[in-house]
CSV table of C-alpha atoms in Angstrom, one decimal:
chain,number,residue,atom,x,y,z
A,1,MET,CA,30.7,49.4,-47.0
A,2,ALA,CA,31.8,48.6,-43.6
A,3,ALA,CA,30.5,45.4,-42.5
A,4,THR,CA,28.3,45.3,-39.7
A,5,SER,CA,28.4,41.8,-38.7
A,6,ARG,CA,30.8,38.6,-39.5
A,7,LYS,CA,30.3,36.1,-41.4
A,8,ARG,CA,30.5,32.4,-39.6
A,9,ALA,CA,33.2,30.5,-41.7
A,10,ARG,CA,32.0,27.2,-43.5
A,11,THR,CA,33.9,26.4,-41.1
A,12,GLU,CA,33.5,27.2,-37.5
A,13,PRO,CA,30.9,24.4,-36.0
A,14,THR,CA,27.2,25.5,-35.7
A,15,PRO,CA,26.9,26.6,-32.0
A,16,PRO,CA,24.5,24.3,-30.0
A,17,PRO,CA,20.8,25.5,-29.5
A,18,ALA,CA,20.4,27.0,-26.5
A,19,ASP,CA,18.2,24.8,-24.0
A,20,LYS,CA,14.3,25.8,-23.9
A,21,PRO,CA,11.6,24.6,-21.7
A,22,LYS,CA,9.0,22.8,-23.6
A,23,VAL,CA,5.5,23.2,-23.4
A,24,PHE,CA,3.3,20.0,-23.5
A,25,ASN,CA,-0.6,20.6,-23.8
A,26,ASP,CA,-2.3,17.8,-21.7
A,27,ALA,CA,-5.8,16.9,-21.6
A,28,VAL,CA,-6.0,16.8,-17.7
A,29,LEU,CA,-3.9,19.5,-16.4
A,30,GLY,CA,-3.8,22.4,-19.2
A,31,HIS,CA,0.0,23.6,-20.6
A,32,VAL,CA,2.9,21.6,-18.4
A,33,GLU,CA,6.0,23.1,-19.2
A,34,LEU,CA,9.1,21.5,-18.3
A,35,HIS,CA,12.6,21.5,-17.7
A,36,PRO,CA,15.5,21.4,-20.3
A,37,CYS,CA,16.7,18.6,-18.4
A,38,CYS,CA,13.2,16.5,-18.3
A,39,VAL,CA,13.2,18.0,-21.8
A,40,ALA,CA,16.2,15.8,-23.0
A,41,VAL,CA,14.8,12.5,-21.1
A,42,VAL,CA,11.7,12.7,-22.6
A,43,ASP,CA,13.3,12.3,-26.3
A,44,THR,CA,15.2,9.4,-25.3
A,45,PRO,CA,13.8,5.8,-26.8
A,46,GLU,CA,13.2,4.7,-23.3
A,47,PHE,CA,11.0,7.3,-22.2
A,48,GLN,CA,9.2,7.2,-25.6
A,49,ARG,CA,8.4,3.5,-24.5
A,50,LEU,CA,5.7,4.9,-22.5
A,51,ARG,CA,3.4,5.8,-25.2
A,52,GLY,CA,3.2,2.0,-25.3
A,53,LEU,CA,2.0,0.9,-21.9
A,54,LYS,CA,-1.6,1.4,-21.0
A,55,GLN,CA,-1.6,3.2,-18.0
A,56,LEU,CA,-4.5,1.0,-16.4
A,57,GLY,CA,-4.1,-2.4,-18.5
A,58,PRO,CA,-6.9,-4.3,-19.2
A,59,THR,CA,-9.1,-1.9,-17.4
A,60,GLU,CA,-10.0,-0.6,-21.1
A,61,TYR,CA,-11.9,-3.5,-21.7
A,62,VAL,CA,-14.8,-2.9,-19.6
A,63,TYR,CA,-14.3,1.9,-19.9
A,64,PRO,CA,-13.6,2.2,-23.8
A,65,ALA,CA,-12.0,5.3,-22.8
A,66,ALA,CA,-9.2,4.1,-20.4
A,67,GLY,CA,-6.8,3.9,-23.1
A,68,HIS,CA,-3.8,6.8,-21.9
A,69,THR,CA,-0.6,5.6,-21.3
A,70,ARG,CA,2.2,6.0,-18.6
A,71,PHE,CA,3.7,8.7,-21.4
A,72,ALA,CA,0.9,11.4,-20.4
A,73,HIS,CA,0.6,10.5,-16.8
A,74,SER,CA,4.8,11.0,-16.5
A,75,LEU,CA,4.5,14.4,-17.8
A,76,GLY,CA,1.6,15.4,-15.2
A,77,VAL,CA,3.7,13.8,-12.4
A,78,SER,CA,6.9,16.1,-13.0
A,79,PHE,CA,4.6,19.1,-13.8
A,80,LEU,CA,2.8,18.5,-10.4
A,81,ALA,CA,6.4,17.4,-8.1
A,82,GLY,CA,7.9,20.7,-10.0
A,83,LYS,CA,4.9,22.8,-8.7
A,84,LEU,CA,4.5,21.4,-5.0
A,85,VAL,CA,8.8,21.6,-4.4
A,86,GLU,CA,8.7,25.7,-6.2
A,87,LYS,CA,5.8,26.3,-3.6
A,88,LEU,CA,7.7,24.9,-1.0
A,89,SER,CA,10.6,26.3,-1.6
A,90,HIS,CA,9.5,30.3,-1.2
A,91,GLN,CA,8.6,29.4,2.4
A,92,VAL,CA,10.1,32.0,4.6
A,93,SER,CA,9.3,30.3,8.2
A,94,PRO,CA,10.9,28.2,9.1
A,95,PRO,CA,12.8,28.6,6.1
A,96,LEU,CA,13.5,24.8,4.2
A,97,HIS,CA,16.9,26.1,1.7
A,98,ILE,CA,16.0,24.0,-0.8
A,99,THR,CA,18.2,24.5,-4.0
A,100,GLU,CA,17.9,24.8,-7.5
A,101,ARG,CA,19.8,21.0,-7.7
A,102,GLU,CA,16.9,19.7,-5.4
A,103,ILE,CA,13.9,21.1,-7.4
A,104,LEU,CA,15.8,19.9,-10.5
A,105,CYS,CA,15.9,16.4,-9.6
A,106,VAL,CA,12.8,16.2,-7.8
A,107,LYS,CA,11.3,17.2,-11.5
A,108,LEU,CA,13.2,14.7,-12.7
A,109,ALA,CA,12.1,11.6,-10.4
A,110,GLY,CA,8.5,12.4,-11.1
A,111,LEU,CA,9.2,12.4,-14.9
A,112,CYS,CA,10.7,8.5,-14.4
A,113,HIS,CA,8.9,7.2,-12.0
A,114,ASP,CA,7.6,4.5,-14.0
A,115,LEU,CA,10.5,4.0,-16.5
A,116,GLY,CA,10.1,0.3,-15.0
A,117,HIS,CA,6.6,-0.6,-15.8
A,118,GLY,CA,6.4,-3.6,-18.2
A,119,PRO,CA,3.1,-4.3,-20.4
A,120,LEU,CA,-0.3,-3.7,-19.5
A,121,SER,CA,1.5,-1.9,-16.6
A,122,HIS,CA,0.9,-4.1,-13.1
A,123,THR,CA,-0.6,-6.7,-15.7
A,124,PHE,CA,3.3,-7.3,-16.0
A,125,GLU,CA,4.6,-7.4,-12.0
A,126,LYS,CA,1.4,-10.1,-12.0
A,127,PHE,CA,2.7,-11.9,-14.4
A,128,VAL,CA,6.5,-12.3,-13.0
A,129,ARG,CA,5.0,-12.7,-9.6
A,130,MET,CA,2.7,-15.9,-10.8
A,131,ARG,CA,6.0,-16.6,-13.0
A,132,ARG,CA,8.9,-15.8,-10.3
A,133,PRO,CA,6.9,-15.8,-6.6
A,134,HIS,CA,10.3,-15.7,-4.5
A,135,LEU,CA,11.2,-13.0,-7.0
A,136,LYS,CA,11.4,-9.6,-4.5
A,137,TRP,CA,11.2,-6.8,-7.2
A,138,ARG,CA,8.9,-3.8,-8.0
A,139,HIS,CA,8.6,-1.9,-11.3
A,140,GLU,CA,10.1,1.0,-9.3
A,141,HIS,CA,13.7,-0.8,-9.0
A,142,ALA,CA,13.5,-0.8,-13.0
A,143,SER,CA,12.4,3.0,-13.4
A,144,ALA,CA,15.6,4.0,-11.8
A,145,ALA,CA,18.0,1.2,-13.1
A,146,LEU,CA,16.9,2.9,-16.7
A,147,PHE,CA,17.2,6.3,-15.7
A,148,ALA,CA,20.5,5.3,-15.0
A,149,LYS,CA,20.6,3.7,-18.2
A,150,VAL,CA,19.4,7.3,-19.8
A,151,VAL,CA,22.0,9.9,-18.1
A,152,ARG,CA,24.3,7.8,-20.2
A,153,ASP,CA,22.9,8.3,-23.4
A,154,GLN,CA,25.4,11.6,-25.3
A,155,LYS,CA,22.8,13.8,-25.6
A,156,VAL,CA,21.5,13.8,-22.0
A,157,ALA,CA,24.6,13.7,-20.5
A,158,ALA,CA,26.0,16.8,-22.6
A,159,VAL,CA,22.6,18.6,-21.1
A,160,PHE,CA,22.7,17.3,-17.6
A,161,GLY,CA,26.7,18.5,-17.7
A,162,ARG,CA,25.6,22.1,-18.6
A,163,TYR,CA,23.4,22.3,-15.5
A,164,GLU,CA,26.3,20.4,-13.2
A,165,LEU,CA,24.2,17.4,-12.2
A,166,THR,CA,26.3,14.5,-11.2
A,167,GLU,CA,26.6,10.8,-10.3
A,168,ASP,CA,25.1,11.9,-6.8
A,169,ASP,CA,22.6,14.2,-8.3
A,170,VAL,CA,21.6,10.9,-10.2
A,171,HIS,CA,21.2,8.6,-6.9
A,172,PHE,CA,19.5,11.1,-5.1
A,173,VAL,CA,16.4,11.0,-8.0
A,174,GLN,CA,16.7,7.5,-7.8
A,175,GLU,CA,16.6,7.0,-3.9
A,176,LEU,CA,13.3,9.6,-4.7
A,177,ILE,CA,11.6,7.5,-6.8
A,178,PHE,CA,12.1,4.8,-4.2
A,179,GLY,CA,10.7,7.1,-1.6
A,180,ASP,CA,11.8,4.8,1.4
A,181,LYS,CA,14.9,2.7,1.8
A,182,SER,CA,12.6,-0.6,2.2
A,183,ASP,CA,11.2,0.1,-1.2
A,184,ALA,CA,14.9,-0.2,-2.8
A,185,PRO,CA,16.7,-3.2,-4.4
A,186,GLN,CA,18.3,-5.6,-1.2
A,187,ASN,CA,21.8,-4.4,-2.3
A,188,TRP,CA,21.3,-0.7,-2.5
A,189,GLN,CA,23.5,1.5,-0.5
A,190,TRP,CA,21.1,4.3,0.4
A,191,ARG,CA,22.3,8.0,1.5
A,192,GLY,CA,18.7,9.9,2.6
A,193,LEU,CA,18.6,13.1,3.9
A,194,PRO,CA,19.0,15.0,6.9
A,195,ALA,CA,16.0,15.4,8.5
A,196,ALA,CA,15.7,18.7,7.3
A,197,LYS,CA,15.3,17.6,3.8
A,198,HIS,CA,13.5,14.5,4.4
A,199,PHE,CA,9.9,16.1,3.1
A,200,LEU,CA,11.4,15.7,-0.6
A,201,PHE,CA,11.2,12.3,-0.2
A,202,GLU,CA,7.4,12.4,0.4
A,203,ILE,CA,6.8,14.6,-3.3
A,204,VAL,CA,7.0,11.7,-5.6
A,205,SER,CA,6.4,8.7,-3.6
A,206,ASN,CA,5.2,9.3,0.1
A,207,HIS,CA,5.6,6.5,2.2
A,208,ARG,CA,4.8,8.0,5.6
A,209,ASN,CA,1.1,8.7,4.9
A,210,GLY,CA,0.7,8.1,0.4
A,211,ILE,CA,-0.3,11.6,-0.3
A,212,ASP,CA,2.1,13.2,-3.1
A,213,VAL,CA,2.3,14.4,-6.8
A,214,ASP,CA,2.0,10.8,-8.3
A,215,LYS,CA,-1.4,10.1,-6.3
A,216,PHE,CA,-2.6,13.6,-7.3
A,217,ASP,CA,-2.0,13.5,-11.3
A,218,TYR,CA,-3.4,9.2,-11.7
A,219,PHE,CA,-6.9,10.1,-9.7
A,220,ARG,CA,-7.6,13.1,-11.6
A,221,ARG,CA,-6.4,11.4,-15.1
A,222,ASP,CA,-7.7,8.1,-14.3
A,223,ALA,CA,-11.0,9.5,-13.6
A,224,PHE,CA,-10.9,11.8,-16.6
A,225,HIS,CA,-10.7,8.8,-18.6
A,226,LEU,CA,-12.8,6.7,-16.9
A,227,ASN,CA,-15.7,9.3,-16.5
A,228,ILE,CA,-16.3,8.6,-12.9
A,229,PRO,CA,-16.6,12.1,-10.6
A,230,VAL,CA,-13.6,13.3,-7.7
A,231,SER,CA,-14.0,15.2,-5.0
A,232,PHE,CA,-10.9,15.8,-3.8
A,233,ASP,CA,-9.3,19.2,-5.1
A,234,SER,CA,-5.1,18.6,-5.0
A,235,ASP,CA,-4.6,22.1,-6.8
A,236,ARG,CA,-6.1,23.1,-2.9
A,237,LEU,CA,-3.7,20.9,-1.4
A,238,ILE,CA,-0.6,21.9,-3.4
A,239,MET,CA,-1.3,25.7,-2.8
A,240,CYS,CA,-1.4,25.2,0.9
A,241,ALA,CA,1.1,23.1,1.2
A,242,ARG,CA,4.1,23.3,4.2
A,243,ALA,CA,6.8,21.7,5.8
A,244,ILE,CA,6.9,21.7,9.1
A,245,PRO,CA,9.2,19.5,11.7
A,246,ASP,CA,7.1,16.6,13.3
A,247,ASP,CA,7.1,15.6,16.9
A,248,ARG,CA,10.4,13.4,16.0
A,249,GLY,CA,12.4,17.0,14.4
A,250,ILE,CA,11.9,15.7,10.8
A,251,TYR,CA,10.3,18.0,8.5
A,252,THR,CA,7.4,16.6,6.3
A,253,VAL,CA,4.7,17.9,4.0
A,254,ALA,CA,2.2,19.4,6.3
A,255,TYR,CA,-1.6,21.0,5.5
A,256,PRO,CA,-3.8,23.5,6.7
A,257,GLU,CA,-6.4,21.9,9.4
A,258,LYS,CA,-9.4,23.1,8.1
A,259,GLU,CA,-8.0,21.0,4.5
A,260,VAL,CA,-8.4,17.9,6.6
A,261,TRP,CA,-12.1,17.0,5.2
A,262,ASN,CA,-10.4,17.6,2.0
A,263,VAL,CA,-7.2,14.7,2.8
A,264,TYR,CA,-10.1,12.4,3.2
A,265,GLU,CA,-12.0,13.0,0.2
A,266,LEU,CA,-8.7,12.0,-1.4
A,267,PHE,CA,-8.6,8.5,-0.1
A,268,ARG,CA,-12.2,8.1,-0.5
A,269,THR,CA,-11.4,8.9,-4.1
A,270,ARG,CA,-8.7,6.1,-4.5
A,271,PHE,CA,-10.9,3.8,-2.6
A,272,ASN,CA,-13.7,4.8,-5.4
A,273,LEU,CA,-11.3,4.2,-8.4
A,274,HIS,CA,-10.3,0.9,-7.1
A,275,LYS,CA,-13.9,-0.2,-6.0
A,276,ARG,CA,-15.4,1.4,-9.5
A,277,ALA,CA,-12.7,0.5,-11.9
A,278,TYR,CA,-9.4,-0.9,-11.2
A,279,GLN,CA,-11.0,-4.2,-9.1
A,280,HIS,CA,-13.8,-5.0,-11.8
A,281,ARG,CA,-14.7,-8.2,-12.2
A,282,VAL,CA,-14.6,-7.8,-16.1
A,283,SER,CA,-11.5,-6.2,-15.8
A,284,ASN,CA,-10.2,-8.9,-13.3
A,285,ALA,CA,-10.7,-12.1,-15.4
A,286,ILE,CA,-9.2,-10.2,-18.5
A,287,GLU,CA,-6.0,-9.7,-16.7
A,288,ARG,CA,-5.6,-13.1,-15.6
A,289,MET,CA,-6.3,-14.3,-18.9
A,290,LEU,CA,-3.4,-12.1,-20.3
A,291,CYS,CA,-1.2,-13.4,-17.2
A,292,ASP,CA,-2.5,-16.3,-18.7
A,293,VAL,CA,-1.3,-15.8,-22.7
A,294,LEU,CA,2.6,-14.7,-21.0
A,295,LEU,CA,2.7,-17.7,-19.4
A,296,LEU,CA,1.4,-20.5,-21.8
A,297,ALA,CA,3.9,-18.0,-24.2
A,298,GLU,CA,6.8,-18.7,-21.5
A,299,GLU,CA,6.2,-22.1,-21.8
A,300,SER,CA,6.1,-22.8,-25.2
A,301,GLY,CA,10.1,-21.3,-25.7
A,302,PHE,CA,9.2,-17.8,-26.9
A,303,THR,CA,11.7,-15.5,-26.0
A,304,TYR,CA,11.9,-11.3,-25.8
A,305,ARG,CA,15.4,-10.5,-27.5
A,306,GLY,CA,17.2,-13.3,-26.4
A,307,ARG,CA,15.3,-13.3,-22.6
A,308,LYS,CA,12.3,-15.7,-21.5
A,309,LEU,CA,9.0,-12.8,-20.3
A,310,SER,CA,9.5,-12.8,-16.7
A,311,GLU,CA,13.8,-12.5,-17.0
A,312,ALA,CA,13.4,-9.5,-19.2
A,313,MET,CA,13.7,-6.8,-16.6
A,314,ASP,CA,17.4,-8.5,-15.7
A,315,SER,CA,18.2,-7.4,-19.1
A,316,LEU,CA,17.5,-3.6,-19.5
A,317,ASP,CA,18.6,-3.3,-23.3
A,318,ALA,CA,15.5,-5.8,-23.5
A,319,TYR,CA,13.4,-4.5,-20.9
A,320,ALA,CA,13.8,-1.0,-22.9
A,321,THR,CA,11.7,-2.2,-25.9
A,322,LEU,CA,9.6,-4.3,-24.2
A,323,THR,CA,5.5,-2.7,-24.9
A,324,ASP,CA,2.1,-4.0,-24.7
A,325,SER,CA,2.6,-4.9,-28.3
A,326,VAL,CA,4.1,-8.0,-27.2
A,327,PHE,CA,0.6,-9.9,-27.2
A,328,ASP,CA,0.9,-9.0,-31.1
A,329,VAL,CA,4.0,-10.3,-31.7
A,330,ILE,CA,2.8,-13.5,-29.8
A,331,ASP,CA,-0.4,-13.0,-32.0
A,332,PHE,CA,1.6,-13.0,-35.2
A,333,LEU,CA,4.6,-15.7,-34.5
A,334,SER,CA,2.2,-18.1,-33.2
A,335,THR,CA,1.1,-18.1,-37.7
A,336,THR,CA,4.6,-20.1,-37.9
A,337,ASP,CA,5.1,-21.6,-34.9
A,338,ALA,CA,2.4,-24.4,-33.6
A,339,SER,CA,3.8,-24.2,-30.2
A,340,LEU,CA,2.3,-20.9,-29.5
A,341,ARG,CA,-1.1,-21.0,-31.0
A,342,PRO,CA,-2.6,-21.9,-27.5
A,343,ALA,CA,-1.3,-18.3,-26.4
A,344,ALA,CA,-2.8,-17.2,-29.7
A,345,GLU,CA,-6.2,-18.7,-28.8
A,346,LEU,CA,-6.2,-17.6,-25.6
A,347,LEU,CA,-5.4,-13.8,-27.1
A,348,GLU,CA,-8.3,-14.7,-29.3
A,349,HIS,CA,-10.4,-15.5,-26.7
A,350,VAL,CA,-10.2,-12.0,-25.1
A,351,ARG,CA,-10.4,-10.4,-28.2
A,352,ARG,CA,-14.4,-12.1,-29.0
A,353,ARG,CA,-15.0,-11.4,-25.5
A,354,GLN,CA,-15.6,-15.0,-24.7
A,355,LEU,CA,-14.5,-14.5,-20.4
A,356,HIS,CA,-13.5,-16.7,-17.9
A,357,LYS,CA,-17.1,-16.7,-15.8
A,358,HIS,CA,-17.3,-15.1,-12.6
A,359,VAL,CA,-18.9,-16.7,-10.3
A,360,GLY,CA,-19.8,-15.0,-7.6
A,361,GLU,CA,-17.9,-12.3,-5.0
A,362,VAL,CA,-17.8,-12.7,-0.6
A,363,VAL,CA,-16.6,-9.3,0.9
A,364,VAL,CA,-14.6,-11.2,3.9
A,365,PRO,CA,-16.2,-9.8,7.8
A,366,PRO,CA,-13.1,-8.0,9.4
A,367,LEU,CA,-12.8,-10.4,12.0
A,368,LYS,CA,-11.9,-13.0,9.3
A,369,ARG,CA,-9.7,-10.8,7.5
A,370,ASP,CA,-6.2,-11.7,9.1
A,371,ASP,CA,-7.4,-15.4,8.4
A,372,ILE,CA,-7.9,-15.4,4.5
A,373,CYS,CA,-5.2,-12.9,3.5
A,374,ALA,CA,-2.9,-15.5,4.3
A,375,LEU,CA,-4.0,-17.5,2.3
A,376,SER,CA,-2.5,-18.1,-1.3
A,377,ASP,CA,-5.1,-17.7,-4.0
A,378,ASP,CA,-4.4,-22.0,-4.8
A,379,ASP,CA,-5.0,-22.6,-1.1
A,380,LEU,CA,-8.3,-20.6,-1.1
A,381,LEU,CA,-9.6,-22.3,-4.0
A,382,ARG,CA,-9.0,-25.6,-2.3
A,383,THR,CA,-10.2,-24.5,1.4
A,384,ILE,CA,-13.5,-24.0,-1.4
A,385,ALA,CA,-13.8,-27.1,-3.4
A,386,ARG,CA,-13.4,-29.0,-0.1
A,387,HIS,CA,-16.8,-28.0,0.1
A,388,SER,CA,-18.0,-29.6,-2.3
A,389,THR,CA,-18.4,-33.7,-3.5
A,390,PRO,CA,-15.0,-35.6,-4.6
A,391,ALA,CA,-15.9,-34.9,-8.2
A,392,GLY,CA,-17.2,-31.9,-8.1
A,393,ARG,CA,-13.8,-31.2,-6.3
A,394,GLN,CA,-11.9,-32.3,-8.9
A,395,ALA,CA,-13.6,-30.5,-11.1
A,396,LEU,CA,-13.1,-27.3,-9.8
A,397,LEU,CA,-9.5,-27.6,-9.3
A,398,ALA,CA,-9.2,-28.5,-13.1
A,399,GLY,CA,-11.5,-25.8,-14.0
A,400,ALA,CA,-11.3,-23.0,-11.4
A,401,TYR,CA,-9.3,-19.8,-9.7
A,402,ALA,CA,-10.0,-18.1,-6.8
A,403,ALA,CA,-8.7,-14.3,-6.9
A,404,ARG,CA,-8.5,-12.1,-3.6
A,405,PHE,CA,-8.1,-8.7,-3.6
A,406,ASP,CA,-8.5,-5.7,-1.0
A,407,ILE,CA,-9.1,-2.0,-1.4
A,408,THR,CA,-7.5,-0.1,1.2
A,409,PHE,CA,-7.4,3.9,1.8
A,410,GLY,CA,-3.0,3.0,1.2
A,411,MET,CA,-2.3,1.9,4.9
A,412,GLY,CA,-4.3,-1.9,5.0
A,413,ASP,CA,-6.5,-1.3,7.7
A,414,ASN,CA,-5.0,2.1,9.2
A,415,ASN,CA,-6.2,5.8,8.9
A,416,PRO,CA,-3.9,7.1,6.1
A,417,VAL,CA,-5.0,10.4,7.9
A,418,GLU,CA,-3.9,10.4,11.2
A,419,ARG,CA,-0.3,9.6,9.7
A,420,VAL,CA,-0.8,13.2,8.5
A,421,PHE,CA,0.5,17.0,10.1
A,422,PHE,CA,-2.1,19.6,10.2
A,423,TYR,CA,-0.4,23.0,10.9
A,424,LEU,CA,-2.5,24.9,13.2
A,425,ARG,CA,-4.5,28.3,12.1
A,426,SER,CA,-2.7,30.0,15.1
A,427,ASP,CA,0.5,29.1,14.3
A,428,ASP,CA,1.5,27.5,10.8
A,429,ALA,CA,4.7,26.3,11.7
A,430,VAL,CA,3.5,24.0,14.1
A,431,GLY,CA,1.9,21.1,13.4
A,432,ARG,CA,-0.5,18.2,14.9
A,433,VAL,CA,-2.3,14.8,14.1
A,434,LEU,CA,-6.0,14.9,14.2
A,435,LYS,CA,-7.1,11.0,14.8
A,436,GLY,CA,-10.7,10.7,13.3
A,437,SER,CA,-12.5,10.9,16.3
A,438,GLN,CA,-11.6,14.9,16.3
A,439,VAL,CA,-12.9,15.3,12.7
A,440,SER,CA,-16.1,13.8,12.1
A,441,THR,CA,-18.4,10.7,13.1
A,442,PHE,CA,-18.5,10.0,9.8
A,443,VAL,CA,-15.1,9.4,9.3
A,444,PRO,CA,-14.8,5.2,8.7
A,445,ARG,CA,-13.9,2.6,11.3
A,446,HIS,CA,-12.6,0.7,8.8
A,447,PHE,CA,-10.0,1.6,6.1
A,448,ALA,CA,-9.7,-2.1,4.1
A,449,GLU,CA,-11.8,-4.4,2.7
A,450,SER,CA,-11.0,-8.3,1.5
A,451,TYR,CA,-12.7,-9.6,-1.2
A,452,VAL,CA,-13.2,-13.1,-2.8
A,453,ARG,CA,-13.8,-13.9,-6.2
A,454,LEU,CA,-14.1,-17.5,-8.2
A,455,PHE,CA,-13.9,-17.9,-11.6
A,456,LEU,CA,-14.9,-20.5,-14.0
A,457,ARG,CA,-12.0,-21.1,-16.9
A,458,ASP,CA,-15.0,-22.6,-19.7
A,459,ARG,CA,-18.1,-20.1,-19.9
A,460,ASP,CA,-20.1,-22.3,-21.3
A,461,ASP,CA,-19.9,-25.2,-18.3
A,462,SER,CA,-23.4,-24.4,-16.5
A,463,GLU,CA,-23.0,-28.1,-14.6
A,464,LEU,CA,-20.0,-27.0,-13.1
A,465,PHE,CA,-21.8,-23.5,-12.0
A,466,ASP,CA,-23.6,-24.6,-10.4
A,467,VAL,CA,-20.6,-27.0,-8.7
A,468,ALA,CA,-18.9,-23.8,-8.4
A,469,SER,CA,-21.8,-21.9,-7.0
A,470,SER,CA,-22.8,-24.6,-4.3
A,471,ALA,CA,-19.1,-24.5,-3.1
A,472,LEU,CA,-19.1,-21.2,-3.1
A,473,GLN,CA,-22.3,-20.6,-0.5
A,474,ALA,CA,-20.9,-23.5,1.4
A,475,TRP,CA,-17.7,-22.2,2.3
A,476,GLU,CA,-18.8,-18.8,3.2
A,477,ARG,CA,-21.5,-20.4,5.4
A,478,ALA,CA,-18.2,-22.7,7.0
A,479,VAL,CA,-15.5,-20.8,7.0
A,480,LEU,CA,-17.0,-16.7,7.1
A,481,GLY,CA,-19.8,-17.6,9.7
A,482,ARG,CA,-23.0,-16.0,7.6
A,483,VAL,CA,-26.0,-17.4,7.8
A,484,GLU,CA,-27.4,-15.4,5.2
A,485,SER,CA,-25.4,-14.9,2.0
A,486,ALA,CA,-23.5,-11.9,1.0
A,487,ILE,CA,-22.7,-12.9,-2.2
A,488,ALA,CA,-22.9,-11.1,-4.8
A,489,PRO,CA,-23.6,-13.7,-8.3
A,490,SER,CA,-22.6,-12.7,-11.7
A,491,PRO,CA,-25.6,-11.4,-13.6
A,492,PRO,CA,-26.9,-14.2,-16.1
A,493,GLN,CA,-25.6,-15.1,-18.9
A,494,LYS,CA,-26.9,-14.1,-22.5
A,495,GLY,CA,-29.4,-16.4,-23.9
A,496,ALA,CA,-29.3,-18.7,-20.6
A,497,ALA,CA,-32.1,-20.7,-20.0
A,498,ARG,CA,-34.3,-18.4,-17.5
A,499,ARG,CA,-37.4,-19.1,-15.0
A,500,PRO,CA,-40.3,-18.6,-16.8
A,501,PRO,CA,-42.5,-15.5,-15.1
A,502,ARG,CA,-45.0,-15.9,-12.3
A,503,PRO,CA,-48.6,-15.9,-14.1
A,504,PRO,CA,-50.1,-13.2,-12.1
A,505,PRO,CA,-52.6,-13.5,-9.1
A,506,PRO,CA,-56.4,-13.9,-10.0
A,507,ARG,CA,-58.5,-11.2,-10.3
A,508,THR,CA,-60.5,-10.4,-6.8
A,509,PRO,CA,-63.9,-9.9,-8.1
């Protein structure tokens, strides 16, 4: 009987498996399908490292469910980036001529845009600024460098080769991660895109107005885990998106005029998340304590794979394995290394909730913002301490610290919605900018707020607390010109002595 098929000889190599997309079941976005090139990147140690980086850093200490990681966020951004660029690729008038290779590059940029985050995400960047204040480094720089490292992996290079991705495409993905020349490293050779394709830079990291799929994902994802409601619809914005030329002939992502309030809600969601979660006073105190843990460890001589922690990003081999577990490493090594015990003891204070004491918070008036924002945190503490006695001044400089932070719509005190192009109902190939006064009288007049907070390192020093509180109020009256204090004080500590309740008034006969 003749054989119907020839058996493969044992000496013949096994054919490589066909490249297939992969589906992930995401808690926020549902079923997320990724391109085979994206799957190849996901299956590398550099990308798997993102499982060990908390998305919201120390916020988990305040919101217990906010322990999600950069890993899930990166998958979501890649998926949404593909969804938006594929929607734009079907546009007929005006035609955009988006190639399959450009679509794939946008998906890869969305996937890898956060590869360069360090332990506890943005907390590590604050630590680096404290240790190396003159270094102009951003996590996007490390993201681009790590992506270049990933594509040199043999398996990844093989998959990229089958889809004919070249070094030029790798460079293009890196520029999509930066989003703009201003965010690229100092010596970067910026190639850019022609005006008709410039809208591709607005998908993952939008420097024109801040509306991008990165925010679409992390607003929804963070709000889901924080249990804070959101009031904007990102799916509708993607569905309605078009790319049209602006007044200078540069193509930009535009939305229908009727979605203008949806866009305002997007930025209001940003403000709300910062106000209620990202800048929570307890989270800020813990973040400073964890930065101090890293500072104490580095000053004691601790190194990670032969590098100081603040210099880890200078060695990709070291940085590609650095995760939140570095705090556990410091804690473990302190059992045999006495020089690490101060760092380990401070970490133990965080775990036992023995946190820095919040004295009060001041909202800076708009007319004073420029003066206050020009001060460093150390200078700010010195100006507050001047409003105390000489002894109190010394005590504050030794045992307190000030922290200034801003909450904005993302563009300083400018209205980012006035940088968005909205296309007309009568002609969706023509757009315009809508001023706030054209939209509603409920549009805010200010789009940025600045706050000053004062903390004490020793939460049990009641005398210093009274000194700090008095100095902060005196500074508020003298510098900010307030007659009535707007300070939001810290709630009383548990177990602290309280005033006895007033006796009830006598009954009248």
